Amino acid sequence: MNEILEAAEQLFAVQGYYSTTIRDISQKIGVAQGMLYYYFKSKEDVLETLLDKHVNVLLFEASTIQTTVQAPSEKIASLLSMVLQKAMYKNGLLLNMIYDVQNLQVKQKLFLRIEEGLSPKLTAIIEDGIKQKQFSVSYIPTAIDYILTILEFLSLALYQRTSPRILTSRIRMAEKLIESTLSSKDKSIHIYTNANR
């Protein structure tokens, strides 16, 4: 199954998702189309499985960040930076597939999975920040909703290939909004992407 996903990802990157067919994928790995249908119901199923694989990696890395010996504000910044870096995988291939209008249902399912996976990690980091007196948050779920909304806003800016100057401005604004949401010190959150380094 991994060979199928790797072939599909390569073809989606080169030909685009809509131009790639199940036949193209089967030809790339040298098997009959029927074999692909044994593992996947449709090309959309291949896409969902491929995106799910990337979400698993993202959530594993988020767990690693959560358990590092960093200040809570650094953990928040590292987690958000990592998610944005993952979003830019293969020059935005994943974002292109997610934000395509015809993949709206896939996008909603994917974002829900990311939200459900990141929320407990963000909760633990915020609780740690409260214990260490770095954050002051009255209702953690609302703070997480704000952070995830900001993250989606930044992901959309990456998808739209916003100019580096405007993207950097949006990231600085996002940092201030997150600092305000967490009642953390000014300039304690620094989000990085390849576009704003």
XYZ file of C-alpha atoms in Angstrom:
197
model
C 0.000 0.000 0.000
C 2.894 2.408 0.730
C 4.153 1.911 -2.824
C 0.737 2.972 -4.132
C 0.721 6.069 -1.924
C 4.256 7.038 -2.925
C 3.413 6.667 -6.618
C 0.200 8.659 -6.193
C 2.022 11.427 -4.336
C 4.670 11.676 -7.066
C 2.033 11.809 -9.780
C -0.099 14.354 -7.889
C 3.013 16.544 -7.550
C 3.931 16.324 -11.237
C 0.566 16.055 -13.022
C -1.774 17.485 -10.408
C -4.470 15.642 -8.510
C -7.206 16.028 -11.145
C -5.000 15.083 -14.066
C -3.849 11.884 -12.367
C -5.959 8.770 -12.864
C -6.036 5.407 -11.122
C -4.652 4.009 -14.373
C -1.657 6.392 -14.113
C -0.966 5.202 -10.571
C -1.246 1.524 -11.509
C 1.042 2.017 -14.524
C 3.623 3.828 -12.395
C 3.959 0.860 -10.059
C 3.441 -1.754 -12.785
C 0.264 -3.442 -11.560
C -3.265 -3.906 -12.864
C -5.852 -1.251 -11.948
C -7.873 -3.901 -10.146
C -5.081 -4.313 -7.600
C -5.411 -0.650 -6.630
C -9.158 -1.070 -6.199
C -8.428 -3.907 -3.788
C -6.823 -1.331 -1.439
C -8.726 1.830 -2.379
C -12.307 2.467 -3.458
C -11.407 5.527 -5.535
C -8.799 8.159 -6.260
C -10.399 10.245 -3.505
C -9.772 7.356 -1.105
C -6.109 7.365 -2.184
C -5.993 11.113 -1.479
C -7.587 10.741 1.943
C -5.211 7.930 2.890
C -2.218 9.920 1.669
C -3.273 12.996 3.645
C -3.992 10.821 6.680
C -0.444 9.483 6.492
C 0.908 13.039 6.601
C -1.377 13.924 9.512
C -0.015 10.931 11.459
C 3.529 12.245 10.981
C 2.432 15.748 11.973
C 0.750 14.507 15.157
C 3.769 12.378 16.075
C 6.036 15.409 15.718
C 3.558 17.494 17.735
C 3.795 14.912 20.541
C 7.569 15.162 20.405
C 7.406 18.966 20.682
C 4.942 18.717 23.577
C 7.398 16.621 25.594
C 10.541 18.681 24.874
C 12.296 20.683 27.558
C 11.302 24.105 26.285
C 9.340 26.954 27.750
C 5.599 26.611 27.007
C 5.658 29.651 24.693
C 8.523 28.063 22.733
C 6.559 24.815 22.490
C 3.531 26.660 21.087
C 5.734 28.457 18.539
C 7.581 25.239 17.600
C 4.317 23.352 17.160
C 2.766 26.035 14.950
C 5.970 26.440 12.933
C 6.153 22.682 12.384
C 2.527 22.524 11.184
C 3.135 25.353 8.713
C 6.330 23.690 7.472
C 4.406 20.437 6.935
C 1.730 22.385 5.076
C 4.379 23.574 2.619
C 5.521 19.997 1.897
C 6.617 19.612 -1.750
C 6.021 23.283 -2.518
C 2.490 23.258 -1.159
C 1.306 20.001 -2.753
C -0.778 19.091 0.289
C -2.299 22.569 0.540
C -3.199 22.493 -3.137
C -5.060 19.215 -2.674
C -6.729 20.308 0.566
C -7.914 23.746 -0.536
C -9.221 22.663 -3.923
C -12.936 23.494 -3.934
C -13.835 19.982 -5.090
C -12.061 18.500 -2.055
C -14.052 20.478 0.525
C -15.287 17.341 2.295
C -11.733 15.948 2.453
C -10.500 19.298 3.839
C -13.169 19.342 6.544
C -12.373 15.781 7.640
C -8.640 16.472 7.606
C -8.915 19.709 9.591
C -11.166 17.992 12.137
C -8.598 15.224 12.563
C -5.795 17.776 12.985
C -7.902 19.735 15.477
C -8.717 16.594 17.465
C -5.054 15.549 17.432
C -3.546 18.932 18.300
C -6.094 20.024 20.927
C -4.889 17.674 23.713
C -1.271 18.615 22.998
C -2.074 22.328 23.058
C -4.113 21.815 26.245
C -1.142 20.172 27.985
C 1.224 22.940 26.851
C -1.165 25.688 27.954
C -1.771 23.998 31.315
C 1.996 23.790 31.781
C 2.283 27.487 30.893
C -0.381 28.344 33.462
C 1.440 26.317 36.136
C 4.688 28.093 35.295
C 2.871 31.460 35.400
C 3.767 32.166 31.751
C 0.144 32.047 30.583
C -3.124 33.191 32.094
C -6.067 31.573 30.330
C -9.547 31.448 31.817
C -10.998 28.887 29.386
C -8.460 26.722 27.566
C -10.808 25.306 24.850
C -11.568 28.833 23.611
C -7.851 29.685 23.519
C -7.227 26.529 21.484
C -10.048 27.432 19.081
C -8.410 30.835 18.520
C -4.970 29.294 17.979
C -6.304 26.727 15.501
C -8.260 29.420 13.638
C -5.084 31.504 13.370
C -3.226 28.423 12.132
C -5.843 27.829 9.428
C -5.617 31.515 8.428
C -1.836 31.198 8.034
C -2.209 27.925 6.099
C -4.580 29.659 3.694
C -2.042 32.476 3.235
C 0.608 29.875 2.365
C -1.773 28.201 -0.087
C -2.490 31.553 -1.723
C 1.273 32.073 -2.041
C 1.041 35.387 -0.258
C 4.122 37.519 -0.844
C 6.896 37.028 1.743
C 6.433 40.594 3.029
C 2.687 40.181 3.595
C 3.111 36.652 4.962
C 5.692 37.892 7.468
C 3.289 40.660 8.491
C 0.486 38.124 8.985
C 2.751 35.843 11.006
C 3.810 38.742 13.270
C 0.130 39.628 13.752
C -0.646 35.956 14.515
C 2.127 35.902 17.138
C 0.643 38.973 18.848
C -2.871 37.497 18.758
C -1.660 34.216 20.262
C 0.348 36.064 22.943
C -2.789 38.052 23.770
C -4.946 34.915 23.815
C -2.536 33.244 26.250
C -1.768 36.445 28.182
C 1.913 35.696 27.640
C 4.805 38.128 27.506
C 5.165 40.341 24.466
C 7.443 38.778 21.795
C 7.431 35.380 23.533
C 5.991 33.526 20.505
C 8.063 33.326 17.300
C 6.549 31.401 14.378
C 8.843 30.467 11.506
C 8.270 29.190 8.005
C 10.714 28.957 5.116
C 8.956 31.999 3.675
C 9.668 34.316 6.632
C 13.140 33.231 7.766
